[in-house]
Structures are given as structure tokens and as C-alpha cells.
Amino acid sequence: DLLAAHPAPGDVVADRGYDARAILELIAAHGGRGHIPTQRDRNVQRSVDPAIYRQRNLVERFFNKLKHFRKIATRYEKSARNYLAAVLMACSRLWARHYESAS
């Protein structure tokens, strides 16, 4: 469903849980390239570009840090506008914390 909404996905990066032939064929049918590591128990292992997979890891780490804010994790704000505002405030606080500790 997610890929059907986008005309050309380009590069699709996912973790080992999405290593299924049907998913990879769907990505290829839409003109994209799947950067999904192979399950460890498979005989033929696919290689994944380490730079692209490292960027995925950074995004997942950021979402993990974002979930530490109780308002975000429990979706305390019920309206989409207020929830987006809370997410933006938490993101800016994480960004400021990163640059504050760097100097």
C-alpha cells in the first residue's frame, strides 16, 4: 500500500524483516531499488550499500530518541495540528541538544 501511493519509489531501504521476494519484486515493478539485507539463514546473501544502510540507522536512532518524549510516544495530543507541533518542538529540542553538547 505504501509503494502504491508513490509513482517512483527510487531507493527503498528496510531492515531484514522485509526480506521477502514479493516485496522486492513489488519494489522492482515500481521502478525502485530495494536495499534490504538478506535473512541470515538464506543460502544466497545479497549485498547492501553500507552508506545507504547507515543513513537508515541514523533515522531509526532519531525516531528512538523522539519516542523518549512521553507526549509523542503516547500521542497525548489528539488533533493532528497539535501533535505535529509537539513533534516539531521535540525535534528542535533534540537538535539543540546535539549542538549544545558538540561545542
mmCIF file of N, CA and C in Angstrom:
data_model
loop_
_atom_site.group_PDB
_atom_site.id
_atom_site.type_symbol
_atom_site.label_atom_id
_atom_site.label_comp_id
_atom_site.label_asym_id
_atom_site.label_seq_id
_atom_site.Cartn_x
_atom_site.Cartn_y
_atom_site.Cartn_z
ATOM 1 N N ASP A 1 0.815 -1.199 0.000
ATOM 2 C CA ASP A 1 0.000 0.000 0.000
ATOM 3 C C ASP A 1 0.858 1.261 0.000
ATOM 4 N N LEU A 2 1.961 1.239 0.747
ATOM 5 C CA LEU A 2 2.818 2.418 0.802
ATOM 6 C C LEU A 2 3.462 2.700 -0.542
ATOM 7 N N LEU A 3 3.906 1.658 -1.228
ATOM 8 C CA LEU A 3 4.551 1.860 -2.526
ATOM 9 C C LEU A 3 3.552 2.219 -3.609
ATOM 10 N N ALA A 4 2.316 1.784 -3.467
ATOM 11 C CA ALA A 4 1.307 2.079 -4.479
ATOM 12 C C ALA A 4 0.978 3.571 -4.510
ATOM 13 N N ALA A 5 1.136 4.260 -3.381
ATOM 14 C CA ALA A 5 0.809 5.681 -3.316
ATOM 15 C C ALA A 5 1.860 6.553 -3.994
ATOM 16 N N HIS A 6 3.065 6.047 -4.144
ATOM 17 C CA HIS A 6 4.154 6.817 -4.740
ATOM 18 C C HIS A 6 4.420 6.332 -6.159
ATOM 19 N N PRO A 7 4.564 7.249 -7.117
ATOM 20 C CA PRO A 7 4.762 6.825 -8.503
ATOM 21 C C PRO A 7 6.098 6.130 -8.753
ATOM 22 N N ALA A 8 7.191 6.672 -8.228
ATOM 23 C CA ALA A 8 8.509 6.073 -8.444
ATOM 24 C C ALA A 8 9.268 6.100 -7.117
ATOM 25 N N PRO A 9 9.379 4.974 -6.428
ATOM 26 C CA PRO A 9 9.972 4.998 -5.095
ATOM 27 C C PRO A 9 11.468 5.265 -5.062
ATOM 28 N N GLY A 10 12.212 4.976 -6.132
ATOM 29 C CA GLY A 10 13.663 5.186 -6.100
ATOM 30 C C GLY A 10 14.327 4.119 -5.263
ATOM 31 N N ASP A 11 15.024 4.515 -4.205
ATOM 32 C CA ASP A 11 15.684 3.574 -3.306
ATOM 33 C C ASP A 11 14.778 3.308 -2.107
ATOM 34 N N VAL A 12 14.519 2.039 -1.845
ATOM 35 C CA VAL A 12 13.723 1.643 -0.684
ATOM 36 C C VAL A 12 14.656 0.914 0.269
ATOM 37 N N VAL A 13 14.802 1.458 1.472
ATOM 38 C CA VAL A 13 15.703 0.896 2.469
ATOM 39 C C VAL A 13 14.855 0.347 3.610
ATOM 40 N N ALA A 14 15.105 -0.901 3.977
ATOM 41 C CA ALA A 14 14.351 -1.532 5.064
ATOM 42 C C ALA A 14 15.258 -2.523 5.782
ATOM 43 N N ASP A 15 14.780 -3.019 6.916
ATOM 44 C CA ASP A 15 15.582 -3.984 7.658
ATOM 45 C C ASP A 15 15.271 -5.406 7.207
ATOM 46 N N ARG A 16 15.898 -6.374 7.851
ATOM 47 C CA ARG A 16 15.798 -7.777 7.448
ATOM 48 C C ARG A 16 14.383 -8.325 7.507
ATOM 49 N N GLY A 17 13.540 -7.732 8.281
ATOM 50 C CA GLY A 17 12.157 -8.202 8.401
ATOM 51 C C GLY A 17 11.375 -8.094 7.102
ATOM 52 N N TYR A 18 11.808 -7.249 6.193
ATOM 53 C CA TYR A 18 11.120 -7.053 4.922
ATOM 54 C C TYR A 18 11.805 -7.799 3.784
ATOM 55 N N ASP A 19 12.623 -8.786 4.113
ATOM 56 C CA ASP A 19 13.319 -9.566 3.108
ATOM 57 C C ASP A 19 12.397 -10.666 2.594
ATOM 58 N N ALA A 20 11.537 -10.315 1.685
ATOM 59 C CA ALA A 20 10.646 -11.284 1.040
ATOM 60 C C ALA A 20 10.706 -11.033 -0.460
ATOM 61 N N ARG A 21 10.657 -12.100 -1.203
ATOM 62 C CA ARG A 21 10.736 -11.982 -2.655
ATOM 63 C C ARG A 21 9.591 -11.120 -3.205
ATOM 64 N N ALA A 22 8.406 -11.247 -2.630
ATOM 65 C CA ALA A 22 7.255 -10.475 -3.106
ATOM 66 C C ALA A 22 7.482 -8.975 -2.921
ATOM 67 N N ILE A 23 8.068 -8.586 -1.806
ATOM 68 C CA ILE A 23 8.321 -7.161 -1.558
ATOM 69 C C ILE A 23 9.375 -6.636 -2.520
ATOM 70 N N LEU A 24 10.439 -7.398 -2.717
ATOM 71 C CA LEU A 24 11.490 -6.969 -3.641
ATOM 72 C C LEU A 24 10.977 -6.879 -5.071
ATOM 73 N N GLU A 25 10.112 -7.810 -5.474
ATOM 74 C CA GLU A 25 9.533 -7.755 -6.820
ATOM 75 C C GLU A 25 8.601 -6.573 -6.969
ATOM 76 N N LEU A 26 7.852 -6.249 -5.920
ATOM 77 C CA LEU A 26 6.962 -5.085 -5.962
ATOM 78 C C LEU A 26 7.762 -3.789 -6.097
ATOM 79 N N ILE A 27 8.864 -3.695 -5.382
ATOM 80 C CA ILE A 27 9.725 -2.512 -5.482
ATOM 81 C C ILE A 27 10.283 -2.393 -6.893
ATOM 82 N N ALA A 28 10.753 -3.512 -7.433
ATOM 83 C CA ALA A 28 11.311 -3.508 -8.793
ATOM 84 C C ALA A 28 10.238 -3.205 -9.831
ATOM 85 N N ALA A 29 9.013 -3.662 -9.621
ATOM 86 C CA ALA A 29 7.928 -3.395 -10.567
ATOM 87 C C ALA A 29 7.582 -1.914 -10.623
ATOM 88 N N HIS A 30 7.783 -1.207 -9.523
ATOM 89 C CA HIS A 30 7.512 0.234 -9.487
ATOM 90 C C HIS A 30 8.731 1.048 -9.912
ATOM 91 N N GLY A 31 9.800 0.383 -10.312
ATOM 92 C CA GLY A 31 10.980 1.099 -10.794
ATOM 93 C C GLY A 31 11.966 1.486 -9.715
ATOM 94 N N GLY A 32 11.875 0.883 -8.560
ATOM 95 C CA GLY A 32 12.778 1.218 -7.459
ATOM 96 C C GLY A 32 13.838 0.156 -7.257
ATOM 97 N N ARG A 33 14.746 0.461 -6.348
ATOM 98 C CA ARG A 33 15.782 -0.496 -5.966
ATOM 99 C C ARG A 33 15.646 -0.774 -4.473
ATOM 100 N N GLY A 34 15.622 -2.040 -4.124
ATOM 101 C CA GLY A 34 15.491 -2.424 -2.728
ATOM 102 C C GLY A 34 16.848 -2.612 -2.077
ATOM 103 N N HIS A 35 17.085 -1.901 -1.005
ATOM 104 C CA HIS A 35 18.306 -2.052 -0.215
ATOM 105 C C HIS A 35 17.901 -2.711 1.099
ATOM 106 N N ILE A 36 17.668 -4.012 1.006
ATOM 107 C CA ILE A 36 17.191 -4.779 2.146
ATOM 108 C C ILE A 36 18.157 -5.930 2.373
ATOM 109 N N PRO A 37 18.791 -6.010 3.547
ATOM 110 C CA PRO A 37 19.709 -7.123 3.786
ATOM 111 C C PRO A 37 18.967 -8.450 3.821
ATOM 112 N N THR A 38 19.680 -9.508 3.496
ATOM 113 C CA THR A 38 19.097 -10.836 3.458
ATOM 114 C C THR A 38 19.053 -11.430 4.863
ATOM 115 N N GLN A 39 18.051 -12.273 5.091
ATOM 116 C CA GLN A 39 17.996 -13.005 6.352
ATOM 117 C C GLN A 39 19.259 -13.862 6.484
ATOM 118 N N ARG A 40 19.706 -14.065 7.683
ATOM 119 C CA ARG A 40 20.955 -14.798 7.902
ATOM 120 C C ARG A 40 20.868 -16.273 7.505
ATOM 121 N N ASP A 41 19.672 -16.839 7.509
ATOM 122 C CA ASP A 41 19.551 -18.265 7.208
ATOM 123 C C ASP A 41 19.421 -18.567 5.712
ATOM 124 N N ARG A 42 19.484 -17.561 4.863
ATOM 125 C CA ARG A 42 19.406 -17.783 3.410
ATOM 126 C C ARG A 42 20.747 -18.236 2.863
ATOM 127 N N ASN A 43 20.696 -19.081 1.841
ATOM 128 C CA ASN A 43 21.927 -19.581 1.226
ATOM 129 C C ASN A 43 22.618 -18.503 0.403
ATOM 130 N N VAL A 44 21.838 -17.734 -0.363
ATOM 131 C CA VAL A 44 22.402 -16.671 -1.196
ATOM 132 C C VAL A 44 22.181 -15.340 -0.483
ATOM 133 N N GLN A 45 23.272 -14.668 -0.161
ATOM 134 C CA GLN A 45 23.204 -13.395 0.557
ATOM 135 C C GLN A 45 23.348 -12.229 -0.424
ATOM 136 N N ARG A 46 22.456 -11.248 -0.322
ATOM 137 C CA ARG A 46 22.551 -10.028 -1.127
ATOM 138 C C ARG A 46 23.430 -9.026 -0.404
ATOM 139 N N SER A 47 24.144 -8.232 -1.166
ATOM 140 C CA SER A 47 24.939 -7.174 -0.546
ATOM 141 C C SER A 47 24.133 -5.882 -0.537
ATOM 142 N N VAL A 48 24.353 -5.094 0.484
ATOM 143 C CA VAL A 48 23.652 -3.821 0.647
ATOM 144 C C VAL A 48 24.707 -2.731 0.760
ATOM 145 N N ASP A 49 24.449 -1.594 0.107
ATOM 146 C CA ASP A 49 25.376 -0.469 0.170
ATOM 147 C C ASP A 49 25.476 0.025 1.615
ATOM 148 N N PRO A 50 26.653 -0.039 2.223
ATOM 149 C CA PRO A 50 26.783 0.343 3.636
ATOM 150 C C PRO A 50 26.440 1.803 3.913
ATOM 151 N N ALA A 51 26.715 2.693 2.970
ATOM 152 C CA ALA A 51 26.431 4.122 3.199
ATOM 153 C C ALA A 51 24.927 4.372 3.290
ATOM 154 N N ILE A 52 24.165 3.741 2.407
ATOM 155 C CA ILE A 52 22.709 3.923 2.430
ATOM 156 C C ILE A 52 22.127 3.288 3.687
ATOM 157 N N TYR A 53 22.606 2.115 4.042
ATOM 158 C CA TYR A 53 22.076 1.437 5.225
ATOM 159 C C TYR A 53 22.447 2.187 6.503
ATOM 160 N N ARG A 54 23.594 2.861 6.525
ATOM 161 C CA ARG A 54 23.998 3.659 7.681
ATOM 162 C C ARG A 54 23.048 4.849 7.859
ATOM 163 N N GLN A 55 22.607 5.445 6.761
ATOM 164 C CA GLN A 55 21.653 6.551 6.863
ATOM 165 C C GLN A 55 20.328 6.080 7.446
ATOM 166 N N ARG A 56 19.906 4.864 7.084
ATOM 167 C CA ARG A 56 18.687 4.288 7.651
ATOM 168 C C ARG A 56 18.841 4.127 9.155
ATOM 169 N N ASN A 57 20.020 3.690 9.584
ATOM 170 C CA ASN A 57 20.281 3.519 11.001
ATOM 171 C C ASN A 57 20.173 4.852 11.736
ATOM 172 N N LEU A 58 20.681 5.929 11.149
ATOM 173 C CA LEU A 58 20.592 7.246 11.780
ATOM 174 C C LEU A 58 19.139 7.684 11.942
ATOM 175 N N VAL A 59 18.328 7.419 10.931
ATOM 176 C CA VAL A 59 16.913 7.784 11.000
ATOM 177 C C VAL A 59 16.216 6.989 12.103
ATOM 178 N N GLU A 60 16.501 5.697 12.193
ATOM 179 C CA GLU A 60 15.884 4.881 13.243
ATOM 180 C C GLU A 60 16.324 5.319 14.627
ATOM 181 N N ARG A 61 17.577 5.695 14.785
ATOM 182 C CA ARG A 61 18.045 6.189 16.083
ATOM 183 C C ARG A 61 17.333 7.476 16.462
ATOM 184 N N PHE A 62 17.105 8.349 15.466
ATOM 185 C CA PHE A 62 16.410 9.599 15.757
ATOM 186 C C PHE A 62 14.979 9.329 16.219
ATOM 187 N N PHE A 63 14.274 8.417 15.538
ATOM 188 C CA PHE A 63 12.907 8.095 15.958
ATOM 189 C C PHE A 63 12.901 7.472 17.348
ATOM 190 N N ASN A 64 13.920 6.703 17.680
ATOM 191 C CA ASN A 64 14.016 6.136 19.026
ATOM 192 C C ASN A 64 14.162 7.258 20.053
ATOM 193 N N LYS A 65 14.997 8.248 19.767
ATOM 194 C CA LYS A 65 15.153 9.372 20.686
ATOM 195 C C LYS A 65 13.866 10.180 20.792
ATOM 196 N N LEU A 66 13.145 10.278 19.691
ATOM 197 C CA LEU A 66 11.891 11.022 19.679
ATOM 198 C C LEU A 66 10.831 10.335 20.541
ATOM 199 N N LYS A 67 10.871 9.025 20.602
ATOM 200 C CA LYS A 67 9.899 8.274 21.404
ATOM 201 C C LYS A 67 10.121 8.434 22.900
ATOM 202 N N HIS A 68 11.255 8.986 23.305
ATOM 203 C CA HIS A 68 11.504 9.214 24.723
ATOM 204 C C HIS A 68 10.652 10.356 25.269
ATOM 205 N N PHE A 69 10.104 11.171 24.405
ATOM 206 C CA PHE A 69 9.194 12.233 24.831
ATOM 207 C C PHE A 69 7.812 11.609 25.019
ATOM 208 N N ARG A 70 7.308 11.661 26.232
ATOM 209 C CA ARG A 70 6.062 10.978 26.554
ATOM 210 C C ARG A 70 4.896 11.463 25.709
ATOM 211 N N LYS A 71 4.835 12.762 25.454
ATOM 212 C CA LYS A 71 3.735 13.300 24.646
ATOM 213 C C LYS A 71 3.712 12.703 23.241
ATOM 214 N N ILE A 72 4.888 12.427 22.715
ATOM 215 C CA ILE A 72 4.985 11.883 21.356
ATOM 216 C C ILE A 72 4.657 10.396 21.375
ATOM 217 N N ALA A 73 5.246 9.658 22.300
ATOM 218 C CA ALA A 73 5.084 8.205 22.327
ATOM 219 C C ALA A 73 3.646 7.789 22.608
ATOM 220 N N THR A 74 2.950 8.518 23.477
ATOM 221 C CA THR A 74 1.579 8.141 23.831
ATOM 222 C C THR A 74 0.534 8.874 23.009
ATOM 223 N N ARG A 75 1.001 9.724 22.107
ATOM 224 C CA ARG A 75 0.104 10.565 21.300
ATOM 225 C C ARG A 75 -0.893 11.283 22.210
ATOM 226 N N TYR A 76 -0.334 12.026 23.136
ATOM 227 C CA TYR A 76 -1.140 12.769 24.104
ATOM 228 C C TYR A 76 -2.025 13.787 23.409
ATOM 229 N N GLU A 77 -1.471 14.482 22.429
ATOM 230 C CA GLU A 77 -2.246 15.463 21.665
ATOM 231 C C GLU A 77 -3.117 14.723 20.667
ATOM 232 N N LYS A 78 -4.389 14.982 20.650
ATOM 233 C CA LYS A 78 -5.297 14.224 19.792
ATOM 234 C C LYS A 78 -5.455 14.836 18.398
ATOM 235 N N SER A 79 -5.378 16.152 18.287
ATOM 236 C CA SER A 79 -5.520 16.752 16.958
ATOM 237 C C SER A 79 -4.187 16.675 16.211
ATOM 238 N N ALA A 80 -4.270 16.516 14.906
ATOM 239 C CA ALA A 80 -3.063 16.364 14.089
ATOM 240 C C ALA A 80 -2.188 17.610 14.161
ATOM 241 N N ARG A 81 -2.799 18.782 14.196
ATOM 242 C CA ARG A 81 -2.044 20.033 14.250
ATOM 243 C C ARG A 81 -1.236 20.137 15.529
ATOM 244 N N ASN A 82 -1.853 19.823 16.671
ATOM 245 C CA ASN A 82 -1.148 19.907 17.950
ATOM 246 C C ASN A 82 -0.088 18.820 18.067
ATOM 247 N N TYR A 83 -0.376 17.640 17.520
ATOM 248 C CA TYR A 83 0.613 16.559 17.573
ATOM 249 C C TYR A 83 1.833 16.919 16.737
ATOM 250 N N LEU A 84 1.612 17.486 15.544
ATOM 251 C CA LEU A 84 2.727 17.913 14.702
ATOM 252 C C LEU A 84 3.547 18.992 15.403
ATOM 253 N N ALA A 85 2.877 19.903 16.086
ATOM 254 C CA ALA A 85 3.588 20.947 16.826
ATOM 255 C C ALA A 85 4.440 20.332 17.934
ATOM 256 N N ALA A 86 3.915 19.332 18.626
ATOM 257 C CA ALA A 86 4.687 18.670 19.684
ATOM 258 C C ALA A 86 5.883 17.933 19.095
ATOM 259 N N VAL A 87 5.706 17.287 17.952
ATOM 260 C CA VAL A 87 6.815 16.592 17.292
ATOM 261 C C VAL A 87 7.886 17.597 16.870
ATOM 262 N N LEU A 88 7.475 18.720 16.311
ATOM 263 C CA LEU A 88 8.439 19.733 15.887
ATOM 264 C C LEU A 88 9.194 20.326 17.074
ATOM 265 N N MET A 89 8.506 20.528 18.179
ATOM 266 C CA MET A 89 9.181 21.047 19.368
ATOM 267 C C MET A 89 10.181 20.029 19.911
ATOM 268 N N ALA A 90 9.811 18.754 19.914
ATOM 269 C CA ALA A 90 10.735 17.717 20.390
ATOM 270 C C ALA A 90 11.931 17.598 19.450
ATOM 271 N N CYS A 91 11.694 17.696 18.149
ATOM 272 C CA CYS A 91 12.799 17.624 17.178
ATOM 273 C C CYS A 91 13.759 18.788 17.364
ATOM 274 N N SER A 92 13.212 19.987 17.555
ATOM 275 C CA SER A 92 14.088 21.141 17.735
ATOM 276 C C SER A 92 14.859 21.037 19.055
ATOM 277 N N ARG A 93 14.241 20.446 20.065
ATOM 278 C CA ARG A 93 14.957 20.262 21.335
ATOM 279 C C ARG A 93 16.094 19.254 21.170
ATOM 280 N N LEU A 94 15.853 18.164 20.430
ATOM 281 C CA LEU A 94 16.922 17.192 20.165
ATOM 282 C C LEU A 94 18.032 17.814 19.334
ATOM 283 N N TRP A 95 17.659 18.622 18.352
ATOM 284 C CA TRP A 95 18.649 19.281 17.504
ATOM 285 C C TRP A 95 19.503 20.239 18.331
ATOM 286 N N ALA A 96 18.852 21.023 19.195
ATOM 287 C CA ALA A 96 19.585 21.974 20.027
ATOM 288 C C ALA A 96 20.478 21.243 21.025
ATOM 289 N N ARG A 97 20.013 20.135 21.560
ATOM 290 C CA ARG A 97 20.819 19.358 22.499
ATOM 291 C C ARG A 97 22.061 18.790 21.826
ATOM 292 N N HIS A 98 21.907 18.396 20.568
ATOM 293 C CA HIS A 98 23.050 17.855 19.830
ATOM 294 C C HIS A 98 24.125 18.928 19.639
ATOM 295 N N TYR A 99 23.728 20.127 19.239
ATOM 296 C CA TYR A 99 24.693 21.194 19.003
ATOM 297 C C TYR A 99 25.199 21.819 20.303
ATOM 298 N N GLU A 100 24.420 21.722 21.350
ATOM 299 C CA GLU A 100 24.872 22.247 22.630
ATOM 300 C C GLU A 100 26.009 21.407 23.196
ATOM 301 N N SER A 101 25.923 20.102 23.045
ATOM 302 C CA SER A 101 26.956 19.237 23.587
ATOM 303 C C SER A 101 28.170 19.148 22.681
ATOM 304 N N ALA A 102 28.044 19.572 21.426
ATOM 305 C CA ALA A 102 29.153 19.489 20.488
ATOM 306 C C ALA A 102 30.194 20.589 20.707
ATOM 307 N N SER A 103 29.792 21.698 21.289
ATOM 308 C CA SER A 103 30.749 22.797 21.459
ATOM 309 C C SER A 103 31.414 22.827 22.785
#
